[in-house]
């Protein structure tokens, strides 16, 4: 009982999750709270006050279950590109603009033009959903004066935990334009954009101690006052740590509402299309390239609300004539290609709810295969950008509970796949917290991450799936969404 537990908090799209694990990665306690947002066309908002309230409630349940067990440290991850403005007192001045909010999309070109040389050195292009265009949207509405500050989603929780404003971590700050090479805000770019640097927070590397739990937060959450609070990373990076993908060439594919890929590379990749971007690793002089697609299991929720997914999976497994499908439930794509005009399709028509059971089975098979096509294309784009993709792949995310879909994805990629025992981003934050205080992230990952199963691809099925994959890629290029250079020899 004297061995400390390590805690992680994950601010997701639909819930806040808190987790405590022991020194061998076994879950000691877990708690979650549902999180709701507001969608209206291109807008997607959440209430920042709810982030802290629900995180505090989940932490309170967690600490009650732990009793007197000592806590080593905790870290917080959140969605990438989610930001808000706060006043001088630290209170919210705006709703939280979520990672997929596209209201500021038209300003991405201004942000790109102002910093084209710098973004080029960093290996990416500014995208419509990123945080810097959102900051310009606030600028154009005169909201950046009066001592307001931009903060990233996890900062709301970490600030409340330590009792004062804290720096952002460089992982969450990337999409706001933070220069990961120079490790500073690019003053010359901000000047061109007419943005006062005072609006932006101080930034530290993930794994930095931000402070310690204050008495007020201790009373609210049950956490011992003085518990170290560690600077976290985005949820995609957190899932990568939870998967144990911390070695060069190792990759994690998170399939939840959206599909996110993250890997480890010795050099900074460069993608002229802007779909790939890279975080700095919290260990060594390494990079974490990857990207987040707008496709994923969200299409399943949109097309099959309330369906028996086990029965639907069994029916889909019997479908032999699977139509091509681009499983985009919303509007616009960001990875493995950038196409604000992209729309989902199923066969010759738009993506739509099926009419009967037979149509449902075919549509479900098509959606799952479409996600697998996007995943395979993503690895091709990553390799073309200079990422090392030779290592093992780990599957995490809610959809990794579907064994049939896992094997389909494994066969589509044609590589072995690992399934970790605990794939939660909150575990990744526990790994980061432990690594910050006890010997580094790779060592913490070896201790805390466990693999429950390894899948092997069926070469015959990989060969059988490949022609439809190539047809899918050609169709994306014909529609003008995918750069033809990446359609040529696409894996």
Short mmCIF file of C-alpha atoms in Angstrom, two decimals:
data_model
loop_
_atom_site.label_atom_id
_atom_site.label_comp_id
_atom_site.label_asym_id
_atom_site.label_seq_id
_atom_site.Cartn_x
_atom_site.Cartn_y
_atom_site.Cartn_z
CA UNK A 1 0.00 0.00 0.00
CA UNK A 2 3.04 2.30 0.28
CA UNK A 3 3.60 2.12 -3.50
CA UNK A 4 2.10 5.24 -5.14
CA UNK A 5 -0.54 5.16 -7.84
CA UNK A 6 -0.33 7.32 -10.95
CA UNK A 7 -3.31 9.23 -12.23
CA UNK A 8 -4.49 10.49 -15.60
CA UNK A 9 -7.46 12.63 -16.63
CA UNK A 10 -8.82 12.60 -20.19
CA UNK A 11 -11.10 15.41 -21.37
CA UNK A 12 -12.75 13.76 -24.35
CA UNK A 13 -15.52 14.74 -26.74
CA UNK A 14 -18.25 12.93 -24.84
CA UNK A 15 -16.88 12.30 -21.36
CA UNK A 16 -14.32 13.13 -18.72
CA UNK A 17 -12.39 10.03 -17.61
CA UNK A 18 -10.11 9.70 -14.58
CA UNK A 19 -7.92 6.68 -13.94
CA UNK A 20 -5.46 5.50 -11.29
CA UNK A 21 -2.99 2.66 -11.92
CA UNK A 22 -0.36 0.97 -9.82
CA UNK A 23 3.31 0.58 -10.71
CA UNK A 24 2.55 -2.35 -13.03
CA UNK A 25 -0.24 -0.65 -14.93
CA UNK A 26 -3.11 -2.39 -13.19
CA UNK A 27 -6.22 -0.25 -12.77
CA UNK A 28 -6.78 0.56 -9.12
CA UNK A 29 -9.77 2.88 -9.64
CA UNK A 30 -11.58 4.60 -12.49
CA UNK A 31 -14.41 7.10 -12.84
CA UNK A 32 -16.09 9.04 -15.63
CA UNK A 33 -18.70 11.71 -16.19
CA UNK A 34 -20.68 12.45 -19.39
CA UNK A 35 -19.74 15.63 -21.23
CA UNK A 36 -22.11 17.43 -23.56
CA UNK A 37 -21.54 19.96 -26.31
CA UNK A 38 -23.52 22.19 -28.63
CA UNK A 39 -23.39 21.79 -32.40
CA UNK A 40 -24.82 24.27 -34.89
CA UNK A 41 -23.61 23.90 -38.46
CA UNK A 42 -19.85 24.55 -38.45
CA UNK A 43 -19.87 25.39 -34.74
CA UNK A 44 -19.08 22.97 -31.95
CA UNK A 45 -18.83 24.37 -28.42
CA UNK A 46 -18.57 23.11 -24.86
CA UNK A 47 -18.91 24.88 -21.53
CA UNK A 48 -15.41 25.27 -20.01
CA UNK A 49 -16.86 25.35 -16.50
CA UNK A 50 -18.14 21.83 -17.07
CA UNK A 51 -14.62 20.59 -17.78
CA UNK A 52 -13.49 21.41 -14.26
CA UNK A 53 -16.75 20.50 -12.52
CA UNK A 54 -16.92 17.07 -14.13
CA UNK A 55 -13.19 16.40 -13.77
CA UNK A 56 -13.42 17.32 -10.09
CA UNK A 57 -16.41 15.00 -9.63
CA UNK A 58 -14.60 12.12 -11.35
CA UNK A 59 -11.45 12.74 -9.29
CA UNK A 60 -13.55 12.81 -6.12
CA UNK A 61 -14.97 9.38 -6.93
CA UNK A 62 -11.47 8.15 -7.73
CA UNK A 63 -9.88 9.35 -4.50
CA UNK A 64 -12.76 7.94 -2.45
CA UNK A 65 -12.05 4.54 -3.97
CA UNK A 66 -8.31 4.88 -3.31
CA UNK A 67 -8.72 5.57 0.38
CA UNK A 68 -5.35 6.44 1.90
CA UNK A 69 -3.29 5.02 -0.93
CA UNK A 70 -0.51 7.50 -1.86
CA UNK A 71 -0.72 9.34 -5.22
CA UNK A 72 2.52 9.97 -7.12
CA UNK A 73 1.31 12.60 -9.60
CA UNK A 74 -1.35 13.25 -12.24
CA UNK A 75 -1.47 14.69 -15.76
CA UNK A 76 -4.33 15.84 -18.01
CA UNK A 77 -4.92 15.35 -21.74
CA UNK A 78 -7.59 16.92 -23.91
CA UNK A 79 -8.77 17.34 -27.49
CA UNK A 80 -6.29 18.97 -29.85
CA UNK A 81 -7.06 22.49 -31.04
CA UNK A 82 -9.80 23.18 -28.45
CA UNK A 83 -9.38 26.70 -27.03
CA UNK A 84 -11.18 29.52 -25.24
CA UNK A 85 -10.53 33.05 -24.02
CA UNK A 86 -10.29 33.86 -20.31
CA UNK A 87 -10.40 37.20 -18.53
CA UNK A 88 -7.74 38.65 -16.23
CA UNK A 89 -9.28 36.67 -13.35
CA UNK A 90 -8.87 33.40 -15.27
CA UNK A 91 -12.62 32.95 -15.75
CA UNK A 92 -14.01 31.96 -19.17
CA UNK A 93 -14.90 34.84 -21.51
CA UNK A 94 -16.00 32.54 -24.36
CA UNK A 95 -17.28 29.01 -24.80
CA UNK A 96 -14.70 26.39 -25.60
CA UNK A 97 -14.35 26.17 -29.39
CA UNK A 98 -13.85 22.47 -30.06
CA UNK A 99 -11.24 20.69 -32.13
CA UNK A 100 -13.61 20.24 -35.09
CA UNK A 101 -15.24 23.69 -34.99
CA UNK A 102 -14.80 25.17 -38.48
CA UNK A 103 -16.32 28.65 -38.04
CA UNK A 104 -12.87 30.19 -38.55
CA UNK A 105 -11.97 28.02 -41.53
CA UNK A 106 -11.81 30.97 -43.96
CA UNK A 107 -9.05 32.50 -41.82
CA UNK A 108 -6.74 29.50 -42.15
CA UNK A 109 -5.39 30.96 -45.41
CA UNK A 110 -4.42 34.21 -43.64
CA UNK A 111 -2.71 32.26 -40.87
CA UNK A 112 -0.92 30.08 -43.43
CA UNK A 113 0.26 33.00 -45.55
CA UNK A 114 1.56 34.95 -42.57
CA UNK A 115 3.71 32.07 -41.36
CA UNK A 116 4.25 29.97 -44.49
CA UNK A 117 8.03 29.81 -44.11
CA UNK A 118 7.85 28.91 -40.45
CA UNK A 119 5.08 26.34 -40.90
CA UNK A 120 7.14 24.87 -43.74
CA UNK A 121 10.14 24.40 -41.45
CA UNK A 122 7.81 22.71 -38.96
CA UNK A 123 6.55 20.40 -41.69
CA UNK A 124 2.89 21.32 -41.90
CA UNK A 125 0.29 23.77 -43.21
CA UNK A 126 -2.26 25.63 -41.10
CA UNK A 127 -5.64 23.84 -41.21
CA UNK A 128 -9.20 25.23 -40.94
CA UNK A 129 -9.97 23.52 -37.63
CA UNK A 130 -6.76 24.56 -35.89
CA UNK A 131 -6.63 26.99 -33.00
CA UNK A 132 -4.75 29.86 -34.66
CA UNK A 133 -7.59 30.59 -37.13
CA UNK A 134 -9.97 30.58 -34.15
CA UNK A 135 -7.80 33.18 -32.46
CA UNK A 136 -8.05 35.32 -35.61
CA UNK A 137 -11.84 34.89 -35.57
CA UNK A 138 -11.87 36.37 -32.06
CA UNK A 139 -9.49 39.13 -33.23
CA UNK A 140 -11.91 40.15 -35.97
CA UNK A 141 -14.68 40.46 -33.40
CA UNK A 142 -12.63 42.72 -31.14
CA UNK A 143 -12.41 40.20 -28.30
CA UNK A 144 -8.65 40.17 -27.73
CA UNK A 145 -8.35 43.31 -25.60
CA UNK A 146 -8.88 43.96 -21.91
CA UNK A 147 -6.34 41.45 -20.62
CA UNK A 148 -7.92 38.36 -22.13
CA UNK A 149 -5.78 35.26 -22.60
CA UNK A 150 -6.11 32.25 -24.85
CA UNK A 151 -5.94 28.96 -22.98
CA UNK A 152 -6.11 25.39 -24.15
CA UNK A 153 -8.68 22.91 -22.88
CA UNK A 154 -6.54 21.08 -20.27
CA UNK A 155 -5.32 24.38 -18.79
CA UNK A 156 -8.79 24.95 -17.32
CA UNK A 157 -8.45 21.81 -15.19
CA UNK A 158 -4.76 22.10 -14.32
CA UNK A 159 -5.16 25.76 -13.31
CA UNK A 160 -8.03 24.83 -11.01
CA UNK A 161 -5.97 22.01 -9.52
CA UNK A 162 -2.99 24.19 -8.61
CA UNK A 163 -4.99 27.32 -7.80
CA UNK A 164 -3.48 29.74 -10.32
CA UNK A 165 -2.97 30.08 -14.09
CA UNK A 166 -0.45 27.62 -15.50
CA UNK A 167 1.55 27.40 -18.73
CA UNK A 168 0.17 25.41 -21.64
CA UNK A 169 2.09 22.37 -22.81
CA UNK A 170 3.73 22.49 -26.22
CA UNK A 171 1.63 19.56 -27.46
CA UNK A 172 -1.67 21.42 -27.08
CA UNK A 173 -0.05 24.71 -28.22
CA UNK A 174 1.08 23.30 -31.59
CA UNK A 175 -2.17 24.13 -33.43
CA UNK A 176 -2.11 27.66 -32.03
CA UNK A 177 1.12 28.26 -33.95
CA UNK A 178 3.74 27.50 -31.30
CA UNK A 179 7.19 26.94 -32.83
CA UNK A 180 8.35 23.51 -31.65
CA UNK A 181 11.81 24.01 -33.16
CA UNK A 182 12.51 27.41 -31.61
CA UNK A 183 10.32 26.62 -28.58
CA UNK A 184 8.69 30.02 -28.62
CA UNK A 185 5.70 31.86 -30.03
CA UNK A 186 6.68 33.25 -33.48
CA UNK A 187 6.60 36.99 -32.77
CA UNK A 188 7.10 38.01 -36.40
CA UNK A 189 4.15 35.88 -37.54
CA UNK A 190 1.94 37.24 -34.77
CA UNK A 191 2.87 40.79 -35.78
CA UNK A 192 1.72 40.12 -39.35
CA UNK A 193 -1.52 38.74 -37.97
CA UNK A 194 -2.04 41.74 -35.67
CA UNK A 195 -2.09 39.56 -32.57
CA UNK A 196 -0.50 40.78 -29.34
CA UNK A 197 1.76 38.00 -27.95
CA UNK A 198 0.47 38.89 -24.47
CA UNK A 199 -2.76 37.10 -25.41
CA UNK A 200 -0.89 33.79 -25.56
CA UNK A 201 0.18 31.67 -22.60
CA UNK A 202 3.63 30.64 -21.48
CA UNK A 203 4.48 27.19 -22.84
CA UNK A 204 6.45 24.31 -21.33
CA UNK A 205 7.28 20.81 -22.53
CA UNK A 206 5.02 17.88 -21.65
CA UNK A 207 6.19 16.21 -18.46
CA UNK A 208 7.04 19.51 -16.75
CA UNK A 209 5.76 19.94 -13.20
CA UNK A 210 3.15 22.72 -13.42
CA UNK A 211 2.59 22.99 -9.68
CA UNK A 212 0.93 21.10 -6.86
CA UNK A 213 -2.67 20.52 -5.86
CA UNK A 214 -3.83 23.48 -3.78
CA UNK A 215 -5.99 23.28 -0.65
CA UNK A 216 -9.14 24.43 -2.44
CA UNK A 217 -8.78 21.76 -5.12
CA UNK A 218 -7.88 19.18 -2.49
CA UNK A 219 -11.15 19.88 -0.68
CA UNK A 220 -13.08 19.66 -3.97
CA UNK A 221 -11.47 16.47 -5.31
CA UNK A 222 -10.08 14.57 -2.33
CA UNK A 223 -6.59 14.71 -3.83
CA UNK A 224 -3.91 15.31 -1.20
CA UNK A 225 -2.72 18.91 -1.19
CA UNK A 226 0.79 18.99 -2.63
CA UNK A 227 0.22 16.26 -5.23
CA UNK A 228 2.34 17.13 -8.32
CA UNK A 229 0.40 18.21 -11.42
CA UNK A 230 2.27 17.40 -14.64
CA UNK A 231 1.95 19.15 -18.03
CA UNK A 232 0.13 16.74 -20.33
CA UNK A 233 -0.29 16.18 -24.07
CA UNK A 234 -3.15 16.00 -26.57
CA UNK A 235 -5.46 13.01 -26.42
CA UNK A 236 -3.90 11.49 -29.54
CA UNK A 237 -0.44 11.65 -27.99
CA UNK A 238 -1.85 10.35 -24.69
CA UNK A 239 -3.33 7.33 -26.46
CA UNK A 240 0.06 6.74 -28.07
CA UNK A 241 1.70 6.58 -24.64
CA UNK A 242 -1.08 4.30 -23.39
CA UNK A 243 -0.37 1.98 -26.31
CA UNK A 244 3.32 1.84 -25.45
CA UNK A 245 4.22 3.18 -28.93
CA UNK A 246 7.29 5.08 -27.76
CA UNK A 247 10.05 3.49 -29.89
CA UNK A 248 11.18 4.71 -33.32
CA UNK A 249 8.88 3.36 -36.05
CA UNK A 250 6.15 2.29 -33.63
CA UNK A 251 2.59 3.53 -34.27
CA UNK A 252 -0.72 3.80 -32.54
CA UNK A 253 -4.03 4.01 -34.39
CA UNK A 254 -6.84 5.38 -32.24
CA UNK A 255 -10.28 4.63 -33.65
CA UNK A 256 -12.94 6.50 -31.71
CA UNK A 257 -15.28 9.19 -32.99
CA UNK A 258 -12.42 10.00 -35.36
CA UNK A 259 -9.29 8.13 -36.49
CA UNK A 260 -5.96 9.40 -35.16
CA UNK A 261 -2.52 8.02 -35.99
CA UNK A 262 0.61 8.81 -33.98
CA UNK A 263 4.10 7.38 -34.29
CA UNK A 264 7.73 8.00 -33.38
CA UNK A 265 10.35 9.31 -35.81
CA UNK A 266 13.96 10.39 -35.48
CA UNK A 267 13.50 13.31 -37.88
CA UNK A 268 10.81 15.90 -38.50
CA UNK A 269 8.60 14.80 -41.43
CA UNK A 270 7.45 17.30 -44.06
CA UNK A 271 4.14 16.97 -45.87
CA UNK A 272 3.54 19.55 -48.62
CA UNK A 273 -0.22 18.97 -48.45
CA UNK A 274 -0.40 19.94 -44.77
CA UNK A 275 -2.18 16.82 -43.56
CA UNK A 276 0.71 15.57 -41.42
CA UNK A 277 2.02 17.42 -38.39
CA UNK A 278 4.40 16.45 -35.61
CA UNK A 279 4.58 16.90 -31.88
CA UNK A 280 7.82 16.75 -29.94
CA UNK A 281 8.21 13.54 -27.97
CA UNK A 282 8.36 13.88 -24.19
CA UNK A 283 11.50 11.72 -24.31
CA UNK A 284 14.73 12.11 -26.23
CA UNK A 285 15.28 14.21 -29.35
CA UNK A 286 12.40 12.49 -31.16
CA UNK A 287 9.26 13.54 -33.02
CA UNK A 288 5.70 12.23 -32.90
CA UNK A 289 4.30 12.58 -36.45
CA UNK A 290 0.72 11.79 -37.29
CA UNK A 291 -2.65 13.26 -38.00
CA UNK A 292 -6.31 13.15 -37.08
CA UNK A 293 -8.92 12.23 -39.67
CA UNK A 294 -12.47 13.51 -39.55
CA UNK A 295 -13.64 10.00 -40.38
CA UNK A 296 -14.00 7.19 -37.87
CA UNK A 297 -16.55 5.44 -35.71
CA UNK A 298 -18.59 8.65 -35.60
CA UNK A 299 -20.03 7.50 -38.92
CA UNK A 300 -21.32 4.35 -37.21
CA UNK A 301 -23.15 6.44 -34.63
CA UNK A 302 -24.59 8.71 -37.32
CA UNK A 303 -25.84 5.95 -39.61
CA UNK A 304 -26.85 3.27 -37.09
CA UNK A 305 -28.24 5.02 -34.00
CA UNK A 306 -29.39 2.54 -31.37
CA UNK A 307 -28.38 -0.47 -33.47
CA UNK A 308 -27.27 -3.80 -32.03
CA UNK A 309 -23.66 -3.52 -33.16
CA UNK A 310 -22.82 -7.15 -32.41
CA UNK A 311 -25.65 -8.35 -34.67
CA UNK A 312 -24.73 -5.74 -37.27
CA UNK A 313 -21.11 -6.89 -37.22
CA UNK A 314 -22.11 -10.52 -37.68
CA UNK A 315 -24.29 -9.57 -40.65
CA UNK A 316 -21.57 -7.36 -42.16
CA UNK A 317 -19.05 -10.21 -41.97
CA UNK A 318 -21.23 -12.14 -44.43
CA UNK A 319 -21.36 -9.32 -47.00
CA UNK A 320 -19.24 -10.13 -50.04
CA UNK A 321 -19.98 -7.23 -52.41
CA UNK A 322 -18.86 -4.19 -50.38
CA UNK A 323 -19.36 -0.81 -52.09
CA UNK A 324 -16.72 1.89 -51.83
CA UNK A 325 -17.40 4.25 -48.94
CA UNK A 326 -15.83 7.41 -47.61
CA UNK A 327 -17.19 7.35 -44.03
CA UNK A 328 -17.36 11.08 -43.28
CA UNK A 329 -20.38 11.97 -41.16
CA UNK A 330 -19.71 15.72 -41.14
CA UNK A 331 -18.14 18.16 -43.59
CA UNK A 332 -14.46 18.51 -44.52
CA UNK A 333 -11.37 16.35 -44.12
CA UNK A 334 -8.05 17.12 -42.44
CA UNK A 335 -6.07 13.83 -42.67
CA UNK A 336 -4.75 11.96 -44.64
CA UNK A 337 -5.65 14.82 -46.99
CA UNK A 338 -6.92 18.35 -46.41
CA UNK A 339 -10.20 18.99 -48.22
CA UNK A 340 -12.75 21.33 -46.62
CA UNK A 341 -15.14 20.47 -49.46
CA UNK A 342 -15.08 16.70 -48.79
CA UNK A 343 -18.38 14.93 -48.13
CA UNK A 344 -19.09 11.33 -47.25
CA UNK A 345 -20.29 8.88 -49.86
CA UNK A 346 -21.52 5.31 -50.04
CA UNK A 347 -21.38 3.69 -53.45
CA UNK A 348 -22.78 6.14 -56.01
CA UNK A 349 -24.71 8.21 -53.48
CA UNK A 350 -24.20 10.27 -50.33
CA UNK A 351 -23.62 8.71 -46.93
CA UNK A 352 -27.12 8.07 -45.57
CA UNK A 353 -28.96 5.86 -43.10
CA UNK A 354 -29.91 2.45 -44.53
CA UNK A 355 -33.53 1.56 -45.25
CA UNK A 356 -33.64 -2.07 -44.07
CA UNK A 357 -31.59 -4.84 -42.43
CA UNK A 358 -29.92 -5.94 -45.67
CA UNK A 359 -28.93 -2.38 -46.53
CA UNK A 360 -27.70 -1.91 -42.95
CA UNK A 361 -25.36 -4.91 -43.16
CA UNK A 362 -23.92 -3.72 -46.46
CA UNK A 363 -23.59 -0.13 -45.24
CA UNK A 364 -21.89 -1.21 -42.00
CA UNK A 365 -19.41 -3.37 -43.91
CA UNK A 366 -18.75 -0.45 -46.25
CA UNK A 367 -18.20 2.05 -43.41
CA UNK A 368 -15.78 -0.29 -41.61
CA UNK A 369 -13.91 -1.01 -44.84
CA UNK A 370 -13.83 2.70 -45.67
CA UNK A 371 -12.17 3.48 -42.36
CA UNK A 372 -9.62 0.73 -43.05
CA UNK A 373 -8.96 2.29 -46.49
CA UNK A 374 -8.37 5.69 -44.88
CA UNK A 375 -6.03 4.08 -42.34
CA UNK A 376 -3.94 2.38 -45.03
CA UNK A 377 -3.78 5.59 -47.07
CA UNK A 378 -2.69 7.45 -43.94
CA UNK A 379 0.36 5.25 -43.51
CA UNK A 380 1.25 5.77 -47.17
CA UNK A 381 1.03 9.55 -46.76
CA UNK A 382 3.08 9.40 -43.55
CA UNK A 383 5.81 7.37 -45.23
CA UNK A 384 5.90 9.77 -48.18
CA UNK A 385 6.33 12.65 -45.70
CA UNK A 386 9.44 11.00 -44.25
CA UNK A 387 8.02 9.21 -41.22
CA UNK A 388 9.45 5.86 -40.16
CA UNK A 389 6.65 3.30 -40.40
CA UNK A 390 8.49 0.00 -40.04
CA UNK A 391 7.59 -0.75 -36.43
CA UNK A 392 4.55 -2.51 -34.97
CA UNK A 393 1.07 -0.92 -34.95
CA UNK A 394 -1.19 -0.79 -31.90
CA UNK A 395 -4.96 -0.39 -32.08
CA UNK A 396 -6.76 1.60 -29.40
CA UNK A 397 -9.99 3.58 -29.10
CA UNK A 398 -13.56 2.48 -28.51
CA UNK A 399 -13.87 0.73 -31.88
CA UNK A 400 -10.95 -1.56 -30.98
CA UNK A 401 -13.50 -3.57 -28.98
CA UNK A 402 -14.86 -4.90 -32.32
CA UNK A 403 -12.76 -8.01 -33.07
CA UNK A 404 -14.01 -8.37 -36.66
CA UNK A 405 -13.18 -4.75 -37.47
CA UNK A 406 -9.74 -5.14 -35.87
CA UNK A 407 -8.91 -8.11 -38.09
CA UNK A 408 -10.22 -6.28 -41.17
CA UNK A 409 -7.96 -3.32 -40.41
CA UNK A 410 -5.01 -5.65 -39.69
CA UNK A 411 -5.50 -7.46 -43.01
CA UNK A 412 -5.90 -4.15 -44.86
CA UNK A 413 -2.56 -2.91 -43.48
CA UNK A 414 -0.85 -6.28 -43.86
CA UNK A 415 1.16 -5.89 -40.64
CA UNK A 416 0.97 -7.41 -37.13
CA UNK A 417 -1.18 -5.45 -34.69
CA UNK A 418 -0.97 -5.25 -30.91
CA UNK A 419 -4.02 -4.77 -28.68
CA UNK A 420 -3.07 -3.29 -25.30
CA UNK A 421 -4.84 -4.35 -22.12
CA UNK A 422 -5.79 -0.76 -21.25
CA UNK A 423 -5.93 1.57 -24.27
CA UNK A 424 -7.29 4.68 -22.54
CA UNK A 425 -5.69 8.10 -23.07
CA UNK A 426 -6.03 8.55 -19.30
CA UNK A 427 -3.51 5.71 -18.91
CA UNK A 428 -1.17 7.61 -21.22
CA UNK A 429 -1.32 10.52 -18.82
CA UNK A 430 -0.56 8.19 -15.91
CA UNK A 431 2.47 6.96 -17.92
CA UNK A 432 3.57 10.57 -18.50
CA UNK A 433 3.08 11.45 -14.82
CA UNK A 434 5.09 8.43 -13.71
CA UNK A 435 7.79 9.08 -16.29
CA UNK A 436 8.15 12.71 -15.23
CA UNK A 437 9.09 11.67 -11.70
CA UNK A 438 10.54 8.16 -12.00
CA UNK A 439 13.09 7.60 -14.74
CA UNK A 440 11.50 8.79 -17.99
CA UNK A 441 8.59 7.92 -20.26
CA UNK A 442 10.03 4.82 -22.03
CA UNK A 443 10.76 3.13 -18.71
CA UNK A 444 7.33 4.09 -17.35
CA UNK A 445 5.67 2.71 -20.50
CA UNK A 446 7.49 -0.60 -20.11
CA UNK A 447 6.19 -0.87 -16.55
CA UNK A 448 2.63 0.36 -17.01
CA UNK A 449 1.59 -0.77 -20.52
CA UNK A 450 0.56 -4.39 -21.10
CA UNK A 451 -0.39 -6.12 -24.39
CA UNK A 452 -3.36 -8.48 -24.18
CA UNK A 453 -3.26 -9.86 -27.73
CA UNK A 454 -1.38 -9.70 -31.03
CA UNK A 455 -3.14 -10.07 -34.40
CA UNK A 456 -1.44 -11.45 -37.50
CA UNK A 457 -2.53 -10.41 -41.01
CA UNK A 458 -3.83 -12.93 -43.53
CA UNK A 459 -1.69 -12.36 -46.68
CA UNK A 460 -4.38 -13.81 -48.95
CA UNK A 461 -7.00 -11.43 -47.59
CA UNK A 462 -4.59 -8.48 -47.81
CA UNK A 463 -4.14 -9.26 -51.51
CA UNK A 464 -7.89 -9.60 -52.00
CA UNK A 465 -8.59 -6.25 -50.31
CA UNK A 466 -5.94 -4.30 -52.23
CA UNK A 467 -7.74 -3.70 -55.57
CA UNK A 468 -10.72 -2.04 -53.88
CA UNK A 469 -8.31 0.07 -51.81
CA UNK A 470 -6.59 1.31 -54.97
CA UNK A 471 -9.98 2.08 -56.53
CA UNK A 472 -10.91 4.06 -53.40
CA UNK A 473 -7.71 6.11 -53.58
CA UNK A 474 -8.21 6.85 -57.28
CA UNK A 475 -11.75 8.01 -56.58
CA UNK A 476 -10.54 10.45 -53.90
CA UNK A 477 -8.03 11.88 -56.39
CA UNK A 478 -10.66 12.13 -59.13
CA UNK A 479 -12.88 14.14 -56.80
CA UNK A 480 -10.02 16.59 -56.27
CA UNK A 481 -9.63 15.87 -52.56
CA UNK A 482 -6.40 13.85 -52.58
CA UNK A 483 -3.21 15.18 -54.15
CA UNK A 484 -2.51 12.93 -57.18
CA UNK A 485 1.10 12.58 -56.02
CA UNK A 486 -0.15 10.58 -53.05
CA UNK A 487 -2.54 8.54 -55.16
CA UNK A 488 0.34 7.20 -57.24
CA UNK A 489 1.60 3.90 -55.85
CA UNK A 490 -0.55 4.31 -52.75
CA UNK A 491 0.67 1.34 -50.77
#
